C-alpha cells in the first residue's frame, strides 16, 4: 500500500465523525426529495419499501464504503488502486464515484442557493399573512415567487456562488478544524429546528391524516417504478456511490466500530427523513392541499401554507434554515471527496485543491442555474428540465454503477479475512456473515436491477435529447 509522507488527517472524536457523516447523509434528499417522492408515490407502502431498502441494501453498502476507506486510508480512487492494483479496472468504481460527486455538487448547490433566497425572503417578512388581502391572492403571490426565482438566472447565480463559497470556507479548514467542527455546530441546530417543526406539525389539525398517509400502507398504490425509486433514493440519501463515505471512512481510526457507526448514521438519516415528512404533511393536509405536488412541494406548497398561518413567517424562516444547513453539511462532503483525491493522489495542498474544485463546481453549475429559466418556457414549473437530466444521469446511472462495482468488489473479490478484520477491530465481527450475504447477493442484484430498468426506461437517446 502506498503511504503518503504526510500523517493522515483523522476525526477528533467518534461523535464528530458520526455527525459529519450523518451531515453528509441528511440533505436536500431527506427534507426536499423524500417528502415529495413519498407524496407522488402514494405514501405508506412506499415508505415501507424505502425502509427495507435502507436496511438490506443501503446499510450494507455504507459499511462496505466505510470499510474500504478506513482500510486503505485513501480517497475513493486511491482506495481502489491500493486494494486492487494500479492497472486494475476496479478503480473505475472510484472514478465514477468522484465524477458523480462532481456533477451532483454543481446542481446541488443551485438548489441549495434557492434555500438561501427563501431565508432572505423570510427575513424580509415575505411569508407573513398580509392583513386585508384574501388567501387566494397571497397564495398566488407566493407561488409566483418560485417561478420568478427560477426565471432569474443572475439571482440564482449569486446564491449558487455564495453557497459554494460557504462550502469552500468550511472544507479549506481541513477534517477536524473545518468539517468536524462545523458539523458539530450545524447538526445539533438542524435537529433542534426539525424538532420544533415536527412538534408544530404534530399539533396541527392535519397530524392524523399525515400519520395515516405516511404509515398506513396501501399496496395497490405501489408500482414497480415506485420500488425502484425507493431503492434509488435509499442510495442517494445515504450518500452512497459518491465517494463521500469512502472518504469520510478514510479519516477513521483503526479502532472504530464500523457497523455501530454505520447503523447510527443510517438511523439518524432515516429518522430525520421521517420527521421531515411528519413536519411537512400535517400542515399540507390542514391547509387542504395535496401531498403529491412534486419538486415544488417544498418551494411552493409549503411557503403558501406558511403564509396563511399566524407566525408563519417565523416557521418559514426556521424551515429554510433547516434546509440550508442540511444542504451545506452534504455539499461539503461532496467537495471533500474531490479535494481528498487531489491531496492523496496528486500531492496538492488542501488550500489549492479546495479553491480550484470549488471554482470548478461553480462554473459547471452555471448551466443548471441558467437553464431552468430557458426551459421553463416550454416545461411546467414542476419539471426542472436540465436539472432533471443531470439528476437523472447522476442518480440513475453514476451512483448505481459505482455502487454495483463496489458491492461486487467487496462481496466477491476482496479478501474475507481483511473485511472480517475491519469489523472485528471495532468489536462487531458477529455481523460479518449477515453483512457478507447482503453485500454478496442482495445488494448487487438490487442495484443491478435499478441500473437495468433505468437504462431501459430512459434510454441514452432521450437523455441526450433532454440535455440539448
Ligand atoms: N445524502 C444527501 C441527501 O440526502 C445527498 C448527498 C449524496 C450528499 C452524496 C453528499 C454525497 O441530500
CSV table of C-alpha atoms and ligand atoms in Angstrom, one decimal:
chain,number,residue,atom,x,y,z
A,1,UNK,CA,0.0,0.0,0.0
A,2,UNK,CA,1.3,3.4,-0.9
A,3,UNK,CA,1.6,5.6,2.1
A,4,UNK,CA,1.7,9.3,1.8
A,5,UNK,CA,4.5,11.0,3.6
A,6,UNK,CA,2.1,13.3,5.5
A,7,UNK,CA,0.3,11.9,8.5
A,8,UNK,CA,-3.3,11.1,7.7
A,9,UNK,CA,-5.9,13.5,8.9
A,10,UNK,CA,-8.2,11.8,11.4
A,11,UNK,CA,-11.5,12.7,13.1
A,12,UNK,CA,-11.1,14.1,16.5
A,13,UNK,CA,-13.8,12.0,18.1
A,14,UNK,CA,-16.3,9.3,17.2
A,15,UNK,CA,-19.3,11.7,17.7
A,16,UNK,CA,-17.6,14.2,15.4
A,17,UNK,CA,-17.4,11.5,12.7
A,18,UNK,CA,-20.9,10.4,13.2
A,19,UNK,CA,-22.2,13.9,13.0
A,20,UNK,CA,-20.2,14.7,9.9
A,21,UNK,CA,-21.2,11.5,8.1
A,22,UNK,CA,-24.9,12.0,9.2
A,23,UNK,CA,-24.5,15.5,8.0
A,24,UNK,CA,-23.5,14.2,4.6
A,25,UNK,CA,-26.4,11.8,4.5
A,26,UNK,CA,-29.0,14.2,5.8
A,27,UNK,CA,-29.5,16.7,3.0
A,28,UNK,CA,-31.9,18.0,0.4
A,29,UNK,CA,-32.7,14.4,-0.2
A,30,UNK,CA,-34.3,14.0,3.2
A,31,UNK,CA,-36.2,17.2,3.5
A,32,UNK,CA,-36.9,18.1,-0.1
A,33,UNK,CA,-36.9,14.9,-2.1
A,34,UNK,CA,-38.2,12.3,0.4
A,35,UNK,CA,-41.4,14.1,1.2
A,36,UNK,CA,-42.3,14.8,-2.4
A,37,UNK,CA,-41.5,11.4,-3.8
A,38,UNK,CA,-43.5,9.9,-0.9
A,39,UNK,CA,-46.3,12.2,-1.8
A,40,UNK,CA,-46.0,11.2,-5.5
A,41,UNK,CA,-45.9,7.5,-4.8
A,42,UNK,CA,-48.9,7.4,-2.5
A,43,UNK,CA,-47.4,7.3,1.0
A,44,UNK,CA,-47.4,4.3,3.4
A,45,UNK,CA,-46.4,1.4,1.1
A,46,UNK,CA,-43.6,3.4,-0.4
A,47,UNK,CA,-42.2,4.4,3.0
A,48,UNK,CA,-42.2,0.7,4.0
A,49,UNK,CA,-40.3,-0.3,0.9
A,50,UNK,CA,-37.9,2.5,1.4
A,51,UNK,CA,-37.1,1.3,4.9
A,52,UNK,CA,-36.5,-2.2,3.7
A,53,UNK,CA,-34.1,-0.9,1.0
A,54,UNK,CA,-32.2,1.1,3.6
A,55,UNK,CA,-31.8,-1.9,5.9
A,56,UNK,CA,-31.0,-4.6,3.3
A,57,UNK,CA,-29.1,-2.6,0.6
A,58,UNK,CA,-28.2,0.8,1.8
A,59,UNK,CA,-26.7,0.0,5.2
A,60,UNK,CA,-24.5,-3.0,3.9
A,61,UNK,CA,-23.1,-0.8,1.1
A,62,UNK,CA,-22.4,2.0,3.5
A,63,UNK,CA,-20.5,-0.3,5.8
A,64,UNK,CA,-18.6,-1.5,2.7
A,65,UNK,CA,-17.6,2.0,1.7
A,66,UNK,CA,-16.6,3.0,5.2
A,67,UNK,CA,-14.6,-0.2,5.4
A,68,UNK,CA,-12.8,0.5,2.1
A,69,UNK,CA,-11.9,4.0,3.2
A,70,UNK,CA,-10.7,3.0,6.7
A,71,UNK,CA,-8.7,0.0,5.4
A,72,UNK,CA,-6.8,2.0,2.7
A,73,UNK,CA,-6.8,5.4,4.3
A,74,UNK,CA,-7.1,7.0,0.9
A,75,UNK,CA,-9.5,8.9,-1.3
A,76,UNK,CA,-12.0,6.9,-3.4
A,77,UNK,CA,-9.8,6.4,-6.5
A,78,UNK,CA,-6.7,5.7,-4.4
A,79,UNK,CA,-8.6,3.3,-2.3
A,80,UNK,CA,-9.5,1.0,-5.2
A,81,UNK,CA,-5.9,1.4,-6.6
A,82,UNK,CA,-4.5,0.4,-3.3
A,83,UNK,CA,-6.8,-2.6,-2.9
A,84,UNK,CA,-6.9,-4.0,-6.5
A,85,UNK,CA,-3.7,-2.6,-8.0
A,86,UNK,CA,-2.8,0.3,-10.3
A,87,UNK,CA,-3.8,-1.4,-13.5
A,88,UNK,CA,-7.0,-2.9,-12.2
A,89,UNK,CA,-10.3,-2.0,-13.8
A,90,UNK,CA,-11.8,-1.8,-10.3
A,91,UNK,CA,-10.5,1.7,-10.0
A,92,UNK,CA,-13.4,2.6,-12.3
A,93,UNK,CA,-15.6,2.4,-9.3
A,94,UNK,CA,-13.6,5.2,-7.7
A,95,UNK,CA,-13.6,7.4,-10.8
A,96,UNK,CA,-17.3,7.1,-11.4
A,97,UNK,CA,-18.0,8.0,-7.8
A,98,UNK,CA,-15.8,11.1,-7.9
A,99,UNK,CA,-17.4,12.1,-11.2
A,100,UNK,CA,-20.8,11.7,-9.5
A,101,UNK,CA,-19.7,13.8,-6.6
A,102,UNK,CA,-18.5,16.5,-9.0
A,103,UNK,CA,-21.7,16.5,-11.1
A,104,UNK,CA,-24.0,16.4,-8.2
A,105,UNK,CA,-22.3,19.2,-6.3
A,106,UNK,CA,-22.7,21.6,-9.2
A,107,UNK,CA,-26.6,21.4,-9.3
A,108,UNK,CA,-27.0,20.6,-5.6
A,109,UNK,CA,-25.5,24.0,-4.9
A,110,UNK,CA,-28.0,25.7,-7.2
A,111,UNK,CA,-31.0,24.2,-5.3
A,112,UNK,CA,-29.2,25.0,-2.0
A,113,UNK,CA,-29.0,28.5,-3.3
A,114,UNK,CA,-32.8,28.7,-3.5
A,115,UNK,CA,-33.0,27.9,0.2
A,116,UNK,CA,-30.7,30.9,0.9
A,117,UNK,CA,-33.0,33.0,-1.3
A,118,UNK,CA,-36.0,31.9,0.8
A,119,UNK,CA,-34.2,32.6,4.0
A,120,UNK,CA,-33.6,36.2,2.9
A,121,UNK,CA,-37.3,36.5,1.9
A,122,UNK,CA,-38.4,35.2,5.3
A,123,UNK,CA,-36.1,37.8,6.9
A,124,UNK,CA,-37.9,40.4,4.8
A,125,UNK,CA,-41.2,39.2,6.1
A,126,UNK,CA,-42.5,37.8,2.8
A,127,UNK,CA,-44.3,34.9,4.3
A,128,UNK,CA,-46.4,37.0,6.6
A,129,UNK,CA,-50.1,36.7,6.1
A,130,UNK,CA,-50.9,40.2,4.9
A,131,UNK,CA,-53.9,41.7,6.6
A,132,UNK,CA,-56.6,42.7,4.2
A,133,UNK,CA,-55.6,40.6,1.3
A,134,UNK,CA,-57.5,37.4,0.7
A,135,UNK,CA,-55.9,34.0,1.0
A,136,UNK,CA,-56.1,33.3,-2.8
A,137,UNK,CA,-54.1,36.4,-3.6
A,138,UNK,CA,-51.4,35.6,-1.0
A,139,UNK,CA,-51.2,32.1,-2.4
A,140,UNK,CA,-50.8,33.4,-5.9
A,141,UNK,CA,-48.2,35.8,-4.9
A,142,UNK,CA,-46.1,33.2,-3.0
A,143,UNK,CA,-46.5,30.7,-5.9
A,144,UNK,CA,-45.2,33.2,-8.3
A,145,UNK,CA,-42.0,33.7,-6.1
A,146,UNK,CA,-40.6,30.4,-7.1
A,147,UNK,CA,-41.3,30.9,-10.8
A,148,UNK,CA,-39.7,34.3,-10.5
A,149,UNK,CA,-36.7,32.9,-8.9
A,150,UNK,CA,-36.0,30.1,-11.4
A,151,UNK,CA,-36.5,32.5,-14.2
A,152,UNK,CA,-34.0,34.9,-12.7
A,153,UNK,CA,-30.6,33.5,-13.8
A,154,UNK,CA,-28.4,36.1,-12.2
A,155,UNK,CA,-30.2,35.9,-8.9
A,156,UNK,CA,-29.6,32.1,-8.9
A,157,UNK,CA,-26.0,32.5,-9.9
A,158,UNK,CA,-25.3,34.9,-6.9
A,159,UNK,CA,-26.8,32.4,-4.5
A,160,UNK,CA,-25.0,29.5,-6.1
A,161,UNK,CA,-21.8,31.4,-5.7
A,162,UNK,CA,-22.5,32.3,-2.1
A,163,UNK,CA,-23.3,28.7,-1.3
A,164,UNK,CA,-20.2,27.2,-2.9
A,165,UNK,CA,-18.1,29.8,-1.1
A,166,UNK,CA,-19.6,28.6,2.2
A,167,UNK,CA,-18.6,25.1,1.4
A,168,UNK,CA,-15.1,26.3,0.4
A,169,UNK,CA,-14.8,28.2,3.7
A,170,UNK,CA,-15.5,25.0,5.7
A,171,UNK,CA,-13.6,22.4,3.6
A,172,UNK,CA,-10.5,24.6,3.5
A,173,UNK,CA,-10.2,24.3,7.3
A,174,UNK,CA,-9.5,20.6,6.9
A,175,UNK,CA,-11.0,17.5,8.5
A,176,UNK,CA,-11.0,18.4,12.2
A,177,UNK,CA,-10.9,22.2,12.1
A,178,UNK,CA,-13.3,22.5,9.2
A,179,UNK,CA,-15.7,19.7,8.5
A,180,UNK,CA,-15.9,18.2,12.0
A,181,UNK,CA,-16.1,21.5,13.8
A,182,UNK,CA,-18.9,22.8,11.6
A,183,UNK,CA,-20.8,19.5,11.7
A,184,UNK,CA,-20.8,19.7,15.5
A,185,UNK,CA,-22.4,23.1,15.3
A,186,UNK,CA,-24.7,22.7,12.3
A,187,UNK,CA,-26.1,19.2,13.0
A,188,UNK,CA,-27.4,19.9,16.6
A,189,UNK,CA,-29.0,23.1,15.3
A,190,UNK,CA,-30.5,21.2,12.4
A,191,UNK,CA,-32.0,18.7,14.8
A,192,UNK,CA,-33.3,21.4,17.1
A,193,UNK,CA,-35.0,23.2,14.2
A,194,UNK,CA,-36.5,19.9,12.9
A,195,UNK,CA,-37.9,19.0,16.4
A,196,UNK,CA,-39.6,22.4,16.6
A,197,UNK,CA,-41.2,22.0,13.1
A,198,UNK,CA,-42.1,18.4,13.9
A,199,UNK,CA,-43.9,19.4,17.1
A,200,UNK,CA,-45.6,22.2,15.2
A,201,UNK,CA,-46.8,19.6,12.6
A,202,UNK,CA,-48.0,17.2,15.2
A,203,UNK,CA,-50.0,19.8,17.0
A,204,UNK,CA,-51.7,20.9,13.8
A,205,UNK,CA,-55.1,19.6,12.5
A,206,UNK,CA,-53.6,17.5,9.8
A,207,UNK,CA,-51.5,15.4,12.0
A,208,UNK,CA,-53.7,12.3,12.0
A,209,UNK,CA,-54.2,12.4,8.3
A,210,UNK,CA,-50.4,12.8,7.8
A,211,UNK,CA,-49.6,9.8,10.0
A,212,UNK,CA,-52.1,7.7,8.2
A,213,UNK,CA,-50.7,8.9,4.9
A,214,UNK,CA,-47.1,8.0,5.8
A,215,UNK,CA,-47.6,4.8,7.8
A,216,UNK,CA,-50.7,3.1,6.6
A,217,UNK,CA,-49.5,1.1,3.6
A,218,UNK,CA,-51.8,0.7,0.7
A,219,UNK,CA,-50.1,-1.8,-1.6
A,220,UNK,CA,-52.4,-1.1,-4.5
A,221,UNK,CA,-50.7,2.2,-4.9
A,222,UNK,CA,-47.3,0.6,-5.1
A,223,UNK,CA,-45.9,0.4,-8.7
A,224,UNK,CA,-42.7,-1.3,-9.7
A,225,UNK,CA,-41.4,2.2,-10.6
A,226,UNK,CA,-42.0,3.2,-7.0
A,227,UNK,CA,-40.0,0.3,-5.7
A,228,UNK,CA,-37.1,1.3,-7.9
A,229,UNK,CA,-37.4,4.9,-6.9
A,230,UNK,CA,-37.3,3.8,-3.2
A,231,UNK,CA,-34.2,1.8,-3.9
A,232,UNK,CA,-32.5,4.7,-5.8
A,233,UNK,CA,-33.4,7.1,-3.1
A,234,UNK,CA,-32.0,4.9,-0.4
A,235,UNK,CA,-28.8,5.1,-2.2
A,236,UNK,CA,-28.8,8.9,-2.7
A,237,UNK,CA,-29.9,9.7,0.8
A,238,UNK,CA,-27.2,7.6,2.4
A,239,UNK,CA,-24.6,9.4,0.2
A,240,UNK,CA,-23.6,6.1,-1.4
A,241,UNK,CA,-21.8,5.7,-4.7
A,242,UNK,CA,-20.5,9.3,-4.4
A,243,UNK,CA,-17.1,8.7,-2.8
A,244,UNK,CA,-18.3,10.5,0.3
A,245,UNK,CA,-18.4,7.6,2.7
A,246,UNK,CA,-15.2,6.1,1.4
A,247,UNK,CA,-13.5,9.5,2.0
A,248,UNK,CA,-15.1,10.0,5.5
A,249,UNK,CA,-14.2,6.4,6.4
A,250,UNK,CA,-10.6,7.1,5.5
A,251,UNK,CA,-10.3,9.5,8.3
A,252,UNK,CA,-11.4,6.9,10.9
A,253,UNK,CA,-9.0,5.4,13.3
A,254,UNK,CA,-8.4,1.6,13.2
A,255,UNK,CA,-10.3,1.0,16.4
A,256,UNK,CA,-13.7,2.5,15.5
A,257,UNK,CA,-16.7,0.2,15.3
A,258,UNK,CA,-17.8,0.4,11.6
A,259,UNK,CA,-21.0,-1.4,12.0
A,260,UNK,CA,-22.1,0.6,15.0
A,261,UNK,CA,-21.2,3.9,13.3
A,262,UNK,CA,-22.9,2.9,10.0
A,263,UNK,CA,-26.0,1.9,11.9
A,264,UNK,CA,-26.2,5.2,13.8
A,265,UNK,CA,-25.7,7.2,10.6
A,266,UNK,CA,-28.5,5.3,8.8
A,267,UNK,CA,-30.8,5.6,11.7
A,268,UNK,CA,-30.2,9.3,12.0
A,269,UNK,CA,-30.8,9.7,8.3
A,270,UNK,CA,-33.9,7.7,8.2
A,271,UNK,CA,-35.3,9.2,11.4
A,272,UNK,CA,-34.7,12.7,10.1
A,273,UNK,CA,-36.4,11.9,6.7
A,274,UNK,CA,-39.5,10.6,8.5
A,275,UNK,CA,-39.6,13.5,10.9
A,276,UNK,CA,-39.3,15.9,7.9
A,277,UNK,CA,-42.4,14.1,6.4
A,278,UNK,CA,-44.2,14.4,9.7
A,279,UNK,CA,-43.3,18.1,9.9
A,280,UNK,CA,-44.4,18.9,6.4
A,281,UNK,CA,-47.5,16.7,5.6
A,282,UNK,CA,-49.7,17.7,8.6
A,283,UNK,CA,-49.6,21.4,7.6
A,284,UNK,CA,-50.1,20.5,3.9
A,285,UNK,CA,-53.2,18.5,4.9
A,286,UNK,CA,-54.5,21.0,7.3
A,287,UNK,CA,-54.4,23.6,4.6
A,288,UNK,CA,-56.4,21.3,2.5
A,289,UNK,CA,-53.7,20.9,-0.1
A,290,UNK,CA,-52.4,17.8,-1.9
A,291,UNK,CA,-49.3,15.9,-0.9
A,292,UNK,CA,-48.3,15.0,-4.4
A,293,UNK,CA,-47.1,18.4,-5.5
A,294,UNK,CA,-43.7,17.1,-6.9
A,295,UNK,CA,-40.5,19.1,-6.5
A,296,UNK,CA,-42.5,22.2,-5.9
A,297,UNK,CA,-43.8,20.8,-2.6
A,298,UNK,CA,-41.1,22.5,-0.5
A,299,UNK,CA,-40.6,25.6,-2.5
A,300,UNK,CA,-44.2,26.4,-3.4
A,301,UNK,CA,-46.8,24.5,-1.4
A,302,UNK,CA,-45.1,24.8,2.0
A,303,UNK,CA,-44.4,28.6,1.7
A,304,UNK,CA,-48.1,29.1,0.7
A,305,UNK,CA,-49.2,27.2,3.7
A,306,UNK,CA,-46.8,29.0,6.0
A,307,UNK,CA,-48.0,32.4,4.8
A,308,UNK,CA,-51.6,31.5,5.7
A,309,UNK,CA,-50.7,30.7,9.4
A,310,UNK,CA,-50.2,33.1,12.2
A,311,UNK,CA,-46.5,33.3,12.9
A,312,UNK,CA,-46.0,31.5,9.6
A,313,UNK,CA,-43.1,33.8,8.6
A,314,UNK,CA,-41.1,32.5,11.6
A,315,UNK,CA,-41.9,28.9,10.7
A,316,UNK,CA,-40.8,29.6,7.1
A,317,UNK,CA,-37.5,31.1,8.4
A,318,UNK,CA,-36.8,28.0,10.6
A,319,UNK,CA,-37.8,25.7,7.8
A,320,UNK,CA,-35.5,27.2,5.2
A,321,UNK,CA,-32.6,27.5,7.7
A,322,UNK,CA,-33.1,23.8,8.3
A,323,UNK,CA,-33.0,23.1,4.6
A,324,UNK,CA,-29.9,25.2,4.1
A,325,UNK,CA,-28.0,23.6,6.9
A,326,UNK,CA,-28.8,20.2,5.7
A,327,UNK,CA,-27.7,21.1,2.2
A,328,UNK,CA,-24.4,22.6,3.5
A,329,UNK,CA,-23.3,19.6,5.5
A,330,UNK,CA,-24.0,17.4,2.5
A,331,UNK,CA,-22.3,19.6,0.0
A,332,UNK,CA,-19.1,19.8,2.0
A,333,UNK,CA,-18.8,16.0,1.8
A,334,UNK,CA,-19.1,16.1,-1.9
A,335,UNK,CA,-16.4,18.8,-2.1
A,336,UNK,CA,-14.2,17.0,0.4
A,337,UNK,CA,-14.3,13.7,-1.6
A,338,UNK,CA,-12.9,15.5,-4.6
A,339,UNK,CA,-10.4,17.5,-2.6
A,340,UNK,CA,-9.1,14.3,-1.0
A,341,UNK,CA,-8.4,12.9,-4.4
A,342,UNK,CA,-6.2,15.8,-5.4
A,343,UNK,CA,-4.4,15.8,-2.0
A,344,UNK,CA,-3.9,12.0,-1.8
A,345,UNK,CA,-3.2,11.1,-5.4
A,346,UNK,CA,-1.8,14.3,-6.9
A,347,UNK,CA,0.0,15.7,-3.9
A,348,UNK,CA,-1.8,19.0,-3.9
A,349,UNK,CA,-2.1,21.2,-0.9
A,350,UNK,CA,-5.6,21.5,0.7
A,351,UNK,CA,-5.9,25.2,0.0
A,352,UNK,CA,-5.2,25.0,-3.7
A,353,UNK,CA,-7.3,21.9,-4.2
A,354,UNK,CA,-10.3,23.3,-2.4
A,355,UNK,CA,-10.2,26.7,-4.2
A,356,UNK,CA,-9.8,25.1,-7.6
A,357,UNK,CA,-12.5,22.5,-7.2
A,358,UNK,CA,-15.0,24.9,-5.6
A,359,UNK,CA,-14.4,27.3,-8.5
A,360,UNK,CA,-14.9,24.5,-11.0
A,361,UNK,CA,-18.1,23.4,-9.3
A,362,UNK,CA,-19.3,27.0,-9.6
A,363,UNK,CA,-18.6,27.1,-13.3
A,364,UNK,CA,-20.1,23.7,-14.0
A,365,UNK,CA,-23.3,24.7,-12.1
A,366,UNK,CA,-23.9,27.8,-14.3
A,367,UNK,CA,-25.9,25.9,-16.9
A,368,UNK,CA,-28.1,24.4,-14.2
A,369,UNK,CA,-28.7,27.9,-12.8
A,370,UNK,CA,-29.5,29.4,-16.1
A,371,UNK,CA,-31.2,26.6,-17.9
A,372,UNK,CA,-34.3,26.3,-15.8
A,373,UNK,CA,-35.3,29.8,-16.9
A,374,UNK,CA,-34.9,28.9,-20.5
A,375,UNK,CA,-36.6,25.5,-20.2
A,376,UNK,CA,-39.4,26.9,-18.1
A,377,UNK,CA,-40.7,28.5,-21.2
A,378,UNK,CA,-41.5,25.1,-22.6
A,379,UNK,CA,-42.0,23.0,-19.5
A,380,UNK,CA,-44.2,23.4,-16.5
A,381,UNK,CA,-42.5,24.6,-13.3
A,382,UNK,CA,-42.5,21.3,-11.6
A,383,UNK,CA,-40.4,19.9,-14.4
A,384,UNK,CA,-37.0,21.4,-14.0
A,385,UNK,CA,-35.6,20.4,-17.4
A,386,UNK,CA,-31.8,20.3,-17.3
A,387,UNK,CA,-31.9,19.7,-13.6
A,388,UNK,CA,-33.9,16.6,-14.1
A,389,UNK,CA,-31.5,15.4,-16.8
A,390,UNK,CA,-28.4,15.9,-14.7
A,391,UNK,CA,-30.1,14.4,-11.7
A,392,UNK,CA,-31.1,11.6,-13.9
A,393,UNK,CA,-27.6,10.9,-15.2
A,394,UNK,CA,-26.1,11.1,-11.7
A,395,UNK,CA,-28.7,9.3,-9.6
A,396,UNK,CA,-29.8,6.8,-12.2
A,397,UNK,CA,-26.5,5.9,-13.8
A,398,UNK,CA,-23.4,7.0,-12.0
A,399,UNK,CA,-24.5,6.1,-8.5
A,400,UNK,CA,-25.7,2.6,-9.3
A,401,UNK,CA,-22.7,1.9,-11.5
A,402,UNK,CA,-20.2,2.8,-8.7
A,403,UNK,CA,-22.5,1.1,-6.1
A,404,UNK,CA,-22.7,-2.1,-8.1
A,405,UNK,CA,-18.9,-2.2,-8.7
A,406,UNK,CA,-18.3,-1.5,-5.0
A,407,UNK,CA,-20.7,-4.3,-3.9
A,408,UNK,CA,-19.2,-6.7,-6.4
A,409,UNK,CA,-15.7,-6.0,-5.5
A,410,UNK,CA,-16.3,-6.2,-1.7
A,411,UNK,CA,-18.6,-9.1,-2.0
A,412,UNK,CA,-16.7,-11.3,-4.4
A,413,UNK,CA,-13.1,-10.1,-4.8
A,414,UNK,CA,-11.8,-8.6,-1.6
A,415,UNK,CA,-10.2,-10.9,1.0
A,416,UNK,CA,-12.7,-12.0,3.5
A,417,UNK,CA,-10.0,-12.0,6.2
A,418,UNK,CA,-9.3,-8.3,5.7
A,419,UNK,CA,-13.0,-7.5,5.7
A,420,UNK,CA,-13.6,-9.5,8.8
A,421,UNK,CA,-10.6,-7.9,10.4
A,422,UNK,CA,-12.2,-4.5,9.8
A,423,UNK,CA,-15.4,-5.5,11.6
A,424,UNK,CA,-13.6,-7.4,14.3
A,425,UNK,CA,-11.4,-4.4,15.1
A,426,UNK,CA,-14.5,-2.5,16.3
A,427,UNK,CA,-16.0,-5.5,18.1
A,428,UNK,CA,-18.7,-6.2,15.6
A,429,UNK,CA,-17.3,-9.4,14.0
A,430,UNK,CA,-20.6,-11.2,14.7
A,431,UNK,CA,-22.4,-9.2,12.0
A,432,UNK,CA,-19.9,-10.4,9.3
A,433,UNK,CA,-21.9,-13.4,7.9
A,434,UNK,CA,-25.1,-11.4,7.6
A,435,UNK,CA,-23.4,-8.4,6.1
A,436,UNK,CA,-21.4,-10.6,3.7
A,437,UNK,CA,-24.5,-12.3,2.5
A,438,UNK,CA,-26.2,-9.0,1.9
A,439,UNK,CA,-23.3,-7.4,0.1
A,440,UNK,CA,-22.6,-10.5,-1.9
A,441,UNK,CA,-26.1,-11.3,-3.2
A,442,UNK,CA,-28.8,-8.9,-2.2
A,443,UNK,CA,-27.0,-5.6,-2.9
A,444,UNK,CA,-25.7,-6.4,-6.4
A,445,UNK,CA,-29.0,-7.8,-7.5
A,446,UNK,CA,-30.9,-4.8,-6.2
A,447,UNK,CA,-28.5,-2.2,-7.6
A,448,UNK,CA,-28.2,-4.1,-10.9
A,449,UNK,CA,-32.0,-4.0,-11.2
A,450,UNK,CA,-32.1,-0.3,-10.8
A,451,UNK,CA,-29.4,0.1,-13.4
A,452,UNK,CA,-31.1,-2.2,-15.8
A,453,UNK,CA,-34.5,-0.6,-15.6
A,454,UNK,CA,-33.2,2.9,-15.7
A,455,UNK,CA,-31.2,2.2,-18.9
A,456,UNK,CA,-34.2,0.6,-20.4
A,457,UNK,CA,-36.7,3.2,-19.2
A,458,UNK,CA,-34.9,6.3,-20.2
A,459,UNK,CA,-32.6,5.2,-23.0
A,460,UNK,CA,-29.5,7.2,-23.7
A,461,UNK,CA,-31.1,8.9,-26.6
A,462,UNK,CA,-33.8,10.6,-24.6
A,463,UNK,CA,-31.2,11.6,-22.1
A,464,UNK,CA,-29.1,13.4,-24.7
A,465,UNK,CA,-32.1,15.0,-26.3
A,466,UNK,CA,-33.1,16.4,-22.9
A,467,UNK,CA,-29.7,17.9,-22.4
A,468,UNK,CA,-29.6,19.9,-25.5
B,1,LIG,N1,-27.3,12.3,1.0
B,1,LIG,C1,-27.5,13.6,0.5
B,1,LIG,C2,-29.0,14.0,0.6
B,1,LIG,O1,-29.8,13.2,1.1
B,1,LIG,C3,-27.0,13.8,-0.9
B,1,LIG,C4,-25.6,13.5,-1.0
B,1,LIG,C5,-25.2,12.5,-1.6
B,1,LIG,C6,-24.7,14.3,-0.3
B,1,LIG,C7,-23.8,12.2,-1.7
B,1,LIG,C8,-23.4,14.0,-0.3
B,1,LIG,C9,-22.9,13.0,-1.0
B,1,LIG,O2,-29.4,15.0,0.2
